[in-house]
Tab-separated table of C-alpha atoms in Angstrom:
chain	number	residue	atom	x	y	z
Q	72	MET	CA	-49.980	164.786	-112.530
Q	73	THR	CA	-46.637	163.891	-113.962
Q	74	ALA	CA	-44.113	163.898	-111.416
Q	75	HIS	CA	-40.917	165.799	-110.483
Q	76	ALA	CA	-37.818	165.885	-109.263
Q	77	PHE	CA	-39.835	168.111	-106.176
Q	78	GLU	CA	-42.009	171.053	-108.055
Q	79	HIS	CA	-41.784	174.598	-107.583
Q	80	ASN	CA	-43.472	177.941	-106.941
Q	81	PRO	CA	-42.525	181.284	-108.492
Q	82	ASP	CA	-44.439	182.836	-106.711
Q	83	ASN	CA	-43.663	181.796	-103.390
Q	84	LEU	CA	-47.863	181.217	-102.593
Q	85	PRO	CA	-48.489	178.279	-100.749
Q	86	THR	CA	-50.432	175.648	-101.739
Q	87	GLU	CA	-48.261	174.142	-104.315
Q	88	ALA	CA	-47.849	170.726	-104.584
Q	89	ALA	CA	-43.856	169.434	-104.334
Q	90	ILE	CA	-44.547	165.323	-106.158
Q	91	ALA	CA	-41.668	162.654	-105.813
Q	92	LEU	CA	-41.072	158.646	-106.706
Q	93	SER	CA	-39.471	158.764	-103.121
Q	94	PRO	CA	-40.883	159.689	-99.954
Q	95	VAL	CA	-37.786	162.162	-99.857
Q	96	VAL	CA	-40.635	164.263	-101.221
Q	97	PHE	CA	-42.059	164.886	-98.354
Q	98	SER	CA	-39.593	166.840	-95.733
Q	99	GLN	CA	-40.679	169.330	-98.162
Q	100	ILE	CA	-43.890	170.172	-96.150
Q	101	TYR	CA	-41.278	171.865	-94.642
Q	102	LYS	CA	-41.439	174.865	-96.404
Q	103	PRO	CA	-43.116	177.712	-97.078
Q	104	GLU	CA	-44.472	177.163	-100.141
Q	105	HIS	CA	-45.253	173.528	-100.162
Q	106	ASN	CA	-48.968	173.405	-98.634
Q	107	ILE	CA	-49.157	169.501	-100.145
Q	108	ALA	CA	-46.412	166.573	-100.680
Q	109	ILE	CA	-46.892	164.353	-102.537
Q	110	TRP	CA	-45.052	160.840	-102.534
Q	111	GLN	CA	-47.069	158.967	-106.279
Q	112	ARG	CA	-45.928	155.314	-106.004
Q	113	SER	CA	-48.199	151.669	-106.886
Q	114	LEU	CA	-49.138	149.079	-104.255
Q	115	SER	CA	-48.106	146.086	-104.800
Q	116	GLN	CA	-50.386	142.946	-106.494
Q	117	GLN	CA	-50.807	141.459	-102.575
Q	118	LEU	CA	-51.861	144.237	-101.007
Q	119	GLN	CA	-54.056	145.634	-104.363
Q	120	THR	CA	-55.475	142.159	-103.871
Q	121	GLU	CA	-55.476	143.111	-99.666
Q	122	VAL	CA	-58.018	145.994	-100.331
Q	123	THR	CA	-60.832	144.580	-103.144
Q	124	GLU	CA	-61.149	141.178	-99.951
Q	125	THR	CA	-61.209	143.947	-97.055
Q	126	VAL	CA	-63.726	146.341	-99.138
Q	127	ALA	CA	-65.690	143.617	-100.243
Q	128	ALA	CA	-65.814	141.936	-96.494
Q	129	PHE	CA	-66.195	144.867	-94.205
Q	130	ALA	CA	-68.429	147.496	-96.290
Q	131	ASP	CA	-68.964	149.258	-92.939
Q	132	LEU	CA	-65.181	149.035	-92.427
Q	133	SER	CA	-63.829	152.081	-89.817
Q	134	ILE	CA	-60.887	152.062	-87.922
Q	135	ASN	CA	-60.112	154.633	-85.123
Q	136	ALA	CA	-56.910	154.266	-83.124
Q	137	VAL	CA	-53.886	155.879	-81.055
Q	138	ILE	CA	-50.806	154.311	-82.534
Q	139	ASN	CA	-48.069	155.090	-79.877
Q	140	GLN	CA	-44.763	155.448	-82.184
Q	141	ASN	CA	-41.937	152.757	-79.182
Q	142	ALA	CA	-45.557	149.872	-80.529
Q	143	ILE	CA	-46.381	150.530	-83.721
Q	144	VAL	CA	-46.972	147.077	-85.474
Q	145	ALA	CA	-48.621	145.930	-81.538
Q	146	ASP	CA	-51.286	148.719	-82.630
Q	147	ILE	CA	-51.775	148.255	-85.153
Q	148	ASP	CA	-52.946	144.305	-85.921
Q	149	LYS	CA	-55.018	145.721	-82.335
Q	150	ALA	CA	-57.183	147.975	-85.133
Q	151	LEU	CA	-57.219	145.204	-87.798
Q	152	GLU	CA	-57.899	142.374	-85.596
Q	153	LYS	CA	-60.989	142.071	-87.445
Q	154	LEU	CA	-58.746	141.940	-90.280
Q	155	PRO	CA	-56.229	138.776	-89.528
Q	156	GLN	CA	-55.296	138.142	-93.048
Q	157	ALA	CA	-54.428	141.452	-94.293
Q	158	GLU	CA	-50.491	141.303	-93.438
Q	159	ALA	CA	-49.574	144.003	-96.641
Q	160	LEU	CA	-52.053	146.831	-95.229
Q	161	LYS	CA	-50.526	146.788	-92.082
Q	162	ALA	CA	-47.030	146.615	-93.163
Q	163	ASP	CA	-48.576	149.258	-95.131
Q	164	LEU	CA	-49.306	151.324	-91.893
Q	165	VAL	CA	-46.923	150.472	-90.257
Q	166	GLN	CA	-44.716	152.048	-92.833
Q	167	LEU	CA	-46.234	155.317	-93.206
Q	168	VAL	CA	-46.807	155.288	-89.668
Q	169	ASP	CA	-43.143	155.153	-89.119
Q	170	MET	CA	-42.321	157.516	-91.039
Q	171	PHE	CA	-45.485	160.623	-90.384
Q	172	CYS	CA	-43.387	159.975	-86.372
Q	173	TYR	CA	-40.151	160.278	-87.213
Q	174	LEU	CA	-40.813	163.064	-89.463
Q	175	PHE	CA	-42.930	165.333	-86.687
Q	176	GLU	CA	-41.440	164.006	-83.856
Q	177	LEU	CA	-44.489	162.616	-82.243
Q	178	ASN	CA	-44.405	159.644	-80.013
Q	179	ARG	CA	-48.713	159.025	-80.646
Q	180	VAL	CA	-50.701	159.235	-84.198
Q	181	GLY	CA	-54.365	159.201	-84.925
Q	182	LEU	CA	-55.064	156.529	-87.124
Q	183	ARG	CA	-58.455	156.313	-89.110
Q	184	LEU	CA	-58.889	153.766	-91.615
Q	185	LYS	CA	-62.561	153.408	-93.634
Q	186	VAL	CA	-64.543	152.027	-95.650
Q	187	LEU	CA	-66.623	154.765	-98.003
Q	188	GLU	CA	-68.727	155.070	-100.118
Q	189	ARG	CA	-70.378	158.584	-100.439
Q	190	ALA	CA	-68.132	161.607	-99.671
Q	191	MET	CA	-67.368	162.397	-96.171
Q	192	CYS	CA	-67.036	166.213	-96.525
Q	193	PRO	CA	-67.947	167.014	-99.998
Q	194	ARG	CA	-67.435	170.878	-100.306
Q	195	PHE	CA	-64.090	172.230	-101.186
Q	196	HIS	CA	-62.207	173.240	-97.357
Q	197	VAL	CA	-59.302	173.642	-95.242
Q	198	ASP	CA	-58.517	171.815	-92.063
Q	199	ARG	CA	-57.653	173.086	-88.320
Q	200	VAL	CA	-55.106	170.697	-88.002
Q	201	PRO	CA	-51.195	171.596	-88.334
Q	202	CYS	CA	-50.492	167.913	-91.366
Q	203	ARG	CA	-52.786	165.554	-92.108
Q	204	LEU	CA	-51.960	162.496	-94.105
Q	205	VAL	CA	-54.110	161.562	-96.896
Q	206	SER	CA	-53.996	157.938	-98.709
Q	207	THR	CA	-55.971	156.783	-100.539
Q	208	TYR	CA	-56.717	152.470	-101.197
Q	209	SER	CA	-59.013	152.181	-103.711
Q	210	GLY	CA	-61.266	154.372	-105.122
Q	211	SER	CA	-61.169	157.829	-106.553
Q	212	GLY	CA	-58.979	160.614	-104.134
Q	213	SER	CA	-59.294	163.254	-102.756
Q	214	GLU	CA	-59.393	165.935	-104.884
Q	215	TRP	CA	-57.678	170.334	-103.921
Q	216	LEU	CA	-57.050	173.549	-105.705
Q	217	HIS	CA	-53.476	175.574	-105.997
Q	218	ASN	CA	-54.048	179.073	-104.345
Q	219	SER	CA	-53.729	181.165	-106.684
Q	220	GLY	CA	-57.066	179.403	-108.687
Q	221	LEU	CA	-59.002	179.761	-106.123
Q	222	ASP	CA	-60.812	182.501	-103.545
Q	223	ARG	CA	-60.463	181.917	-99.604
Q	224	SER	CA	-63.217	184.789	-99.409
Q	225	LYS	CA	-66.178	182.004	-101.284
Q	226	LEU	CA	-65.666	179.325	-98.274
Q	227	GLY	CA	-67.597	178.383	-95.894
Q	228	ALA	CA	-70.385	180.527	-95.059
Q	229	GLY	CA	-68.915	182.691	-97.691
Q	230	ASN	CA	-70.739	180.436	-100.144
Q	231	GLN	CA	-73.803	182.209	-99.775
Q	232	GLY	CA	-75.424	178.741	-100.685
Q	233	LEU	CA	-73.677	178.695	-103.490
Q	234	SER	CA	-72.082	175.658	-104.980
Q	235	ASP	CA	-67.763	175.098	-105.453
Q	236	GLN	CA	-68.126	176.131	-108.429
Q	237	ASP	CA	-70.970	179.068	-108.648
Q	238	SER	CA	-69.734	180.503	-105.508
Q	239	GLY	CA	-67.315	181.664	-106.769
Q	240	LEU	CA	-63.900	179.911	-105.053
Q	241	ILE	CA	-62.394	178.645	-108.164
Q	242	ALA	CA	-60.998	180.686	-110.418
Q	243	PRO	CA	-61.947	180.548	-114.272
Q	244	HIS	CA	-60.114	178.111	-115.556
Q	245	THR	CA	-58.573	176.472	-112.830
Q	246	LYS	CA	-58.458	172.744	-112.942
Q	247	VAL	CA	-59.079	170.551	-109.684
Q	248	GLN	CA	-55.840	168.315	-108.349
Q	249	SER	CA	-56.962	165.046	-107.972
Q	250	LEU	CA	-55.047	162.207	-105.621
Q	251	THR	CA	-54.974	158.529	-107.026
Q	252	VAL	CA	-54.857	155.601	-105.999
Q	253	GLY	CA	-51.889	154.348	-103.703
Q	254	ASP	CA	-50.822	158.269	-103.403
Q	255	VAL	CA	-49.158	159.261	-100.809
Q	256	ALA	CA	-50.368	163.080	-99.307
Q	257	LEU	CA	-49.506	165.623	-96.453
Q	258	LEU	CA	-52.030	168.293	-96.819
Q	259	LYS	CA	-50.897	171.333	-94.088
Q	260	GLY	CA	-53.706	173.119	-92.373
Q	261	GLU	CA	-54.169	175.460	-90.911
Q	262	THR	CA	-52.602	175.277	-87.071
Q	263	TRP	CA	-48.863	174.309	-88.724
Q	264	GLN	CA	-47.482	177.866	-87.372
Q	265	GLY	CA	-46.863	180.431	-90.197
Q	266	ASN	CA	-49.730	178.879	-92.124
Q	267	GLU	CA	-52.915	180.448	-90.726
Q	268	GLY	CA	-55.277	181.125	-93.317
Q	269	LEU	CA	-53.418	178.754	-95.391
Q	270	GLY	CA	-54.789	176.061	-94.651
Q	271	LEU	CA	-55.197	173.543	-98.437
Q	272	VAL	CA	-57.822	174.075	-99.806
Q	273	HIS	CA	-59.166	170.249	-100.626
Q	274	ARG	CA	-62.357	167.752	-100.584
Q	275	SER	CA	-63.511	164.395	-100.993
Q	276	PRO	CA	-64.206	162.605	-104.356
Q	277	GLN	CA	-68.163	162.949	-105.311
Q	278	VAL	CA	-67.681	158.702	-105.815
Q	279	ALA	CA	-69.504	157.058	-108.325
Q	280	THR	CA	-72.847	154.783	-107.458
Q	281	GLY	CA	-71.370	151.762	-106.501
Q	282	GLU	CA	-68.066	152.757	-105.885
Q	283	LYS	CA	-66.321	152.108	-102.643
Q	284	ARG	CA	-63.463	154.134	-100.993
Q	285	LEU	CA	-60.364	152.485	-98.458
Q	286	LEU	CA	-59.064	156.140	-96.820
Q	287	LEU	CA	-56.363	156.060	-94.196
Q	288	THR	CA	-55.484	159.518	-92.919
Q	289	LEU	CA	-53.309	159.870	-90.350
Q	290	ASP	CA	-52.993	163.101	-87.452
Q	291	PHE	CA	-51.084	164.234	-85.124
Q	292	ILE	CA	-51.850	163.925	-81.153
Q	293	ALA	CA	-50.591	166.301	-78.286
C-alpha cells in the first residue's frame, strides 16, 4: 500500500484508511470517514534481531497483561520478565502503550503479545470494541476490507456456511488489503460511538507452513 499524507474517501464511507509515515496519523481515527489509521514504519535492526530470537526461543509465547498509564515501564518489564534481553522490544511496547493511552485518555490498557503458527481469526469479522491497536513484528500482517468492497449481511451466520470468497461478502474485483511487518494500525470497532454496524472488517492472515507471527494488540480497559 502506498503511503499518503492522509488517504480520504470521497463518498465519506467508513473503512477508508488514513495512512502516513508518522504516528500523527493516529489522530485521524477520530474522523467518521476513517475506520483504520495506519502508521507505516520500519523496525530497527536491533528490534528485528530481538524479534527473530524471541520467536525462535519462545514458540509458545503468550503474554496477557494490564498496563497502567502511570507505570508503563515497570508493568511492561514485569510482563516481559521472561525476555530479559529484549530491550528494544520493551522500549517499542512502552512507546506504543504511551501513545495509545495518550490518544484515548486511558488509565490502563490490555496488552497481548503472542506467537502464532496459525490464523487466530481466519474469517472476516468485526470487533465489539471501541478501537484496537494491532501490530505484527514478524510474519504476515492482518488483512482488512474497504467498506465499499463488501456486503456486511454476509458476516457471521450470514455466510450460510460458505467461505469468505464464496459467500458474497467480498464484492467482485475487491482487493483484500494487508498490513506489513512494523505497521501499527488502529482498528475502529463496533462500540465506537456512532460506528455501530460499521466496524472495520478484518481477519488474521493465513500462516504459511513453518511461519511464525509475533502479534501485538492493545485494547481499552474500563
